[in-house]
Structure formats: structure tokens, C-alpha cells
mmCIF file of C-alpha atoms in Angstrom:
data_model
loop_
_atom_site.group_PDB
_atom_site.id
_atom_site.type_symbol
_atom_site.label_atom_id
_atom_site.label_comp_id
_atom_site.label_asym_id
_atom_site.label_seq_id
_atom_site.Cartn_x
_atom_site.Cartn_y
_atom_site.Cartn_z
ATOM 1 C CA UNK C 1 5.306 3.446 -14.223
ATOM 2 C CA UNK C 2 4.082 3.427 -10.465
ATOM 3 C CA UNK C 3 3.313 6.537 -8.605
ATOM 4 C CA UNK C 4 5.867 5.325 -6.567
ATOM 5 C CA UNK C 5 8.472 4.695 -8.835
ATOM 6 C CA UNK C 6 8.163 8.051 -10.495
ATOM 7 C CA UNK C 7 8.647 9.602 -7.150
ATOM 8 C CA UNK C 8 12.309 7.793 -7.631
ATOM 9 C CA UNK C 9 15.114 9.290 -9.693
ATOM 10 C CA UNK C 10 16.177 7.120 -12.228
ATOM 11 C CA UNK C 11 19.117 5.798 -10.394
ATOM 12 C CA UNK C 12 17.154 5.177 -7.236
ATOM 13 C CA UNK C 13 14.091 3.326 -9.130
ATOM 14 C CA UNK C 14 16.895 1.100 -10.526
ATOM 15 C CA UNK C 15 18.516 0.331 -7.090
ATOM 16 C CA UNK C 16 15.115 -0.269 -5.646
ATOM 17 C CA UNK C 17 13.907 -2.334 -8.687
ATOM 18 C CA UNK C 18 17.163 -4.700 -8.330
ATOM 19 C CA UNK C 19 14.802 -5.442 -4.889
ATOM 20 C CA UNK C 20 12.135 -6.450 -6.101
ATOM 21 C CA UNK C 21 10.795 -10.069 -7.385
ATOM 22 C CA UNK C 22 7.411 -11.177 -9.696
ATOM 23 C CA UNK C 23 4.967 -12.580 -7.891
ATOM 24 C CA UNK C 24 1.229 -13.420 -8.394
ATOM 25 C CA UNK C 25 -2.165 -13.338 -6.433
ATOM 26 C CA UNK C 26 -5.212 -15.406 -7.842
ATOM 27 C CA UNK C 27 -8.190 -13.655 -7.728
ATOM 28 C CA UNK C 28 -10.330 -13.742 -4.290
ATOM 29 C CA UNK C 29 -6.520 -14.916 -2.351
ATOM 30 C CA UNK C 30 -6.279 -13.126 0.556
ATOM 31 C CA UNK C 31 -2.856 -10.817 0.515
ATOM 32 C CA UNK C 32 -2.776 -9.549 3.510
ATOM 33 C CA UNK C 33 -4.898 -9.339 6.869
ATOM 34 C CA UNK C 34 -5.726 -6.406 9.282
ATOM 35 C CA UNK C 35 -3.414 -6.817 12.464
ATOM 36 C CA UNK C 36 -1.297 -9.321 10.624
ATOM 37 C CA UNK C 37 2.477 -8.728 10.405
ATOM 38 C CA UNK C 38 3.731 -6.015 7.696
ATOM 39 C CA UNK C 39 7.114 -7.257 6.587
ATOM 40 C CA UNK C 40 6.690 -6.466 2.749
ATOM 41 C CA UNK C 41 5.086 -4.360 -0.078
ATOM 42 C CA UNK C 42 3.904 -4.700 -3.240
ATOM 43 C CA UNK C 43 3.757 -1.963 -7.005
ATOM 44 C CA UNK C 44 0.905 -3.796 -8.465
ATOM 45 C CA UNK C 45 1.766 -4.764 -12.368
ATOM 46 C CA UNK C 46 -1.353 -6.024 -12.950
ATOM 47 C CA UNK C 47 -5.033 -6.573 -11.805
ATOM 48 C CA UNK C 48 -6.709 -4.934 -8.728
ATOM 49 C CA UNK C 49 -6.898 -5.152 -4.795
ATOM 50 C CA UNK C 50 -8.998 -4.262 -2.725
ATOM 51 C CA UNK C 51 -8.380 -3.043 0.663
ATOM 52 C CA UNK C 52 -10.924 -3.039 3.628
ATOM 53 C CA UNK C 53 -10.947 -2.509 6.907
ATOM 54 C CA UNK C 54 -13.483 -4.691 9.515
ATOM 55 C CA UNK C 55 -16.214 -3.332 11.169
ATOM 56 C CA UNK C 56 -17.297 -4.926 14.020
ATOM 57 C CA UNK C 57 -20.685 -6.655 13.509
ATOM 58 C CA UNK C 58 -20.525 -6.035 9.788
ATOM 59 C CA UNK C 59 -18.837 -7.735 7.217
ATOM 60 C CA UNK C 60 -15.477 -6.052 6.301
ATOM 61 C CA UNK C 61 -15.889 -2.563 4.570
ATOM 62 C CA UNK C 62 -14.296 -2.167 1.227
ATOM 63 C CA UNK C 63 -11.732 1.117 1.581
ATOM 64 C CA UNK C 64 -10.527 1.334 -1.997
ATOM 65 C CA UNK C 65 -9.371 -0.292 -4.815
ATOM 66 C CA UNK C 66 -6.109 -0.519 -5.884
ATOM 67 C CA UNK C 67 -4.719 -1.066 -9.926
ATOM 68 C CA UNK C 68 -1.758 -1.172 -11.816
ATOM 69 C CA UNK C 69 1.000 0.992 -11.110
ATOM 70 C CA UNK C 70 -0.060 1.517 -7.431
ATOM 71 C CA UNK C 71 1.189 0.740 -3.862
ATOM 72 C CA UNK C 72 0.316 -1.871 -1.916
ATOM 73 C CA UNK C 73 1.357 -1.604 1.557
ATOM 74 C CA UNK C 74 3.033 1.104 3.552
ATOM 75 C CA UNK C 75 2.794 -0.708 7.290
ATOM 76 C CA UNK C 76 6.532 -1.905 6.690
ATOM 77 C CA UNK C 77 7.250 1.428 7.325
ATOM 78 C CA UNK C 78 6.900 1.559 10.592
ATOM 79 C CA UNK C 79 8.357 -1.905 12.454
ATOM 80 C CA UNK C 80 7.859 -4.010 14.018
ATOM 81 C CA UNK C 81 4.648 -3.232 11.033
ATOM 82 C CA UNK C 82 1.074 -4.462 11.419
ATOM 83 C CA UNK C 83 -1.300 -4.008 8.417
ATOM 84 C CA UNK C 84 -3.559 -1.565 9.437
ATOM 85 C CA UNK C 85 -6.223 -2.630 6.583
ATOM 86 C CA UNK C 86 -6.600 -6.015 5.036
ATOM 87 C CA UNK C 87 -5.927 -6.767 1.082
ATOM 88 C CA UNK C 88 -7.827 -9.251 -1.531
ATOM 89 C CA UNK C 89 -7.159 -9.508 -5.211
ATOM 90 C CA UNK C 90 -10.703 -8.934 -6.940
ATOM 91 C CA UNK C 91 -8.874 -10.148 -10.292
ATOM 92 C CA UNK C 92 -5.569 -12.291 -11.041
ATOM 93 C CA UNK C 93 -2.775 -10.165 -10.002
ATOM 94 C CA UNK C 94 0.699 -9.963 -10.707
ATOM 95 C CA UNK C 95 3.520 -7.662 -8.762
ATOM 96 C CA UNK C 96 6.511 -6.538 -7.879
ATOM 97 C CA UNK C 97 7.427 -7.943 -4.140
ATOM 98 C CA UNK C 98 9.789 -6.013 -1.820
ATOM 99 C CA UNK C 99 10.998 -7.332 1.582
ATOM 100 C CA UNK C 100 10.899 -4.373 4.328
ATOM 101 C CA UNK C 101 13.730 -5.205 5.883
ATOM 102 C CA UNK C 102 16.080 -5.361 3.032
ATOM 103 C CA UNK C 103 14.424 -2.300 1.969
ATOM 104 C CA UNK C 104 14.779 -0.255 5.218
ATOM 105 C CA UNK C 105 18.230 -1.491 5.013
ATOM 106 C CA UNK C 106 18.865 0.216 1.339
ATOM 107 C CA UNK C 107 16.995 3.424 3.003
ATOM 108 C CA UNK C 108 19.310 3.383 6.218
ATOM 109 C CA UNK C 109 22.673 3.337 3.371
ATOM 110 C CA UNK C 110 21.284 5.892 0.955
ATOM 111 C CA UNK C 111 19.786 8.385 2.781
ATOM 112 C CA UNK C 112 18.416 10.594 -0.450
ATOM 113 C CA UNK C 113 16.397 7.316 -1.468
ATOM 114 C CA UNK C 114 15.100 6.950 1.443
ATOM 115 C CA UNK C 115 13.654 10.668 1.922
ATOM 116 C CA UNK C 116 12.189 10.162 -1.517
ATOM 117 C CA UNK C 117 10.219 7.069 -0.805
ATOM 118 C CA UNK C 118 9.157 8.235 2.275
ATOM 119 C CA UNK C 119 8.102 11.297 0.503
ATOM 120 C CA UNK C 120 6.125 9.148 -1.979
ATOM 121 C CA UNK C 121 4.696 6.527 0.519
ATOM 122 C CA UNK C 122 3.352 9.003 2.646
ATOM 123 C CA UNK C 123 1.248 10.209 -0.403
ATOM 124 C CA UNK C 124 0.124 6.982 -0.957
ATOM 125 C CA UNK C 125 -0.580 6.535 2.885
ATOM 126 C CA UNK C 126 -2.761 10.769 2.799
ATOM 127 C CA UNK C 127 -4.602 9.496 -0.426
ATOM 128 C CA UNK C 128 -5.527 5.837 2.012
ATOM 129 C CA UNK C 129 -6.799 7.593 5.193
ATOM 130 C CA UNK C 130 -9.103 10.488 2.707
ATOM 131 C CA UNK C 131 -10.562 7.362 1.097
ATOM 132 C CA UNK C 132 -10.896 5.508 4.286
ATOM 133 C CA UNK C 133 -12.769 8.213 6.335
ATOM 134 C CA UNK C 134 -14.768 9.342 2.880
ATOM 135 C CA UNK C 135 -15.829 5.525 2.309
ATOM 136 C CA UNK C 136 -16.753 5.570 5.822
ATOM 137 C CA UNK C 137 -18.614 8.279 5.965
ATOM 138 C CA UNK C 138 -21.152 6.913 2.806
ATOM 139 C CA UNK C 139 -21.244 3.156 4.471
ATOM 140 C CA UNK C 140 -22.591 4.643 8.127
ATOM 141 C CA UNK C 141 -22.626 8.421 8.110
ATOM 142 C CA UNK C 142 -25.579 9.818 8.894
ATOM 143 C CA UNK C 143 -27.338 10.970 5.277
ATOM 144 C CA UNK C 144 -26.484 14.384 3.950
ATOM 145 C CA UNK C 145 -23.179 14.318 6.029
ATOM 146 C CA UNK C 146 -21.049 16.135 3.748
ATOM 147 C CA UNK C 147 -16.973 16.143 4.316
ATOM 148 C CA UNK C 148 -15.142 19.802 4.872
ATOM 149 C CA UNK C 149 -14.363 21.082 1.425
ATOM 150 C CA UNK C 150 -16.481 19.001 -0.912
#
């Protein structure tokens, strides 16, 4: 089970679920661009993503990678949504597919759901920006920079 979807109680993973549809990603398809318009999310079933971010001059800079049972996407969040990183499947993937709006739409009518995936995309969206600014930090940080804590 997603970290998501254990975030969920049981009866709002199976509201949410009743959401979602199968869809699949060959590998090297592009999912998703940086700037482009965020109006859906993905719980990856299998395969992985990676997400990276461009740097200008530099070929895009990998952030992470993503595997099964994980979030992809938490821009719908905020609308109108842009993707603030862009998304590639390194293998053949297959996930779940949610449309924001009709999401947003289940949050808006059942308030308790929607405080709990809030709750869980915003860990999703703390774990992103550490792994952003730490992957950063090794592509073009001076050597020996160090992060607060480690």
C-alpha cells in the first residue's frame, strides 16, 4: 500500500480509490513537464520516475526517484497547479490516475478526507524539497558543504 493511501482510513482510501483509473507510462515517456499544467496525480503501482528539475545551462538535474507505492504529483494541490519539477519513467510504469478537480471536489464534501490527504501530501511534498536542496547541494555545492544536522 502507498504512503499515501495508508495515511487514509479505510473508508476514505476506498472513496478515493473509486477515483482512480490504471494507466501506463513506457519507459523514457515524458509524464509531466516543469511549468506545465498540474491537473492530476499519480500512486505509482509499478516501475520508477524520476523527477528533475532544469538548471539553466545544464541538462535537467535528477531530484529523486520515485517507486511503487509512492506519490507522484502534489502541484494539483494548489490551482490553477503548475508542476514545479518535471517527471520521466526510467522503467515501464503502471499507476493509479486521479483527476484534481474531481478530487478537490471529494475534499471540499468530506472535509476529514481532505485534512488527511493534505496531511499525507504535504509529507510527500517535506520529503521532495529535503531531496531537492540535498541533491542540489552534491550536483553544484561547493565540496565539503555539509547540510545542518547531517
Amino acid at each position: 500500500m502507498s504512503r499515501l493511501l495508508s495515511g487514509l482510513s479505510a473508508e476514505h482510501r476506498a472513496r478515493l480509490m473509486e477515483l482512480a483509473h490504471d494507466v501506463a507510462f513506457a519507459s523514457g515517456a515524458r509524464i509531466f513537464e516543469e511549468g506545465g499544467k498540474a491537473d492530476r496525480f499519480w500512486i505509482i503501482r509499478t516501475g520508477s520516475v524520476t523527477l528533475d528539475m532544469r538548471v539553466p545551462g545544464r541538462r535537467p538535474a535528477v531530484i529523486e526517484t520515485l517507486g511503487p507505492g509512492e506519490l507522484l504529483g502534489w502541484s494539483w494541490l494548489f490551482p490553477p497547479g503548475g508542476w514545479h519539477l518535471g517527471a520521466e519513467a526510467l522503467s515501464p510504469v503502471r499507476a493509479h490516475e486521479f483527476e484534481s478537480e474531481v478530487v478537490r471536489q471529494l475534499c471540499r464534501d468530506d472535509t476529514r478526507l481532505g485534512y488527511e490527504l493534505v496531511l499525507a501530501c504535504a509529507q510527500a511534498m517535506g520529503h521532495r524539497l529535503q531531496s531537492a536542496r540535498t541533491r542540489l547541494l552534491d550536483l553544484y555545492g561547493p565540496y565539503g558543504t555539509s547540510l545542518p544536522g547531517h
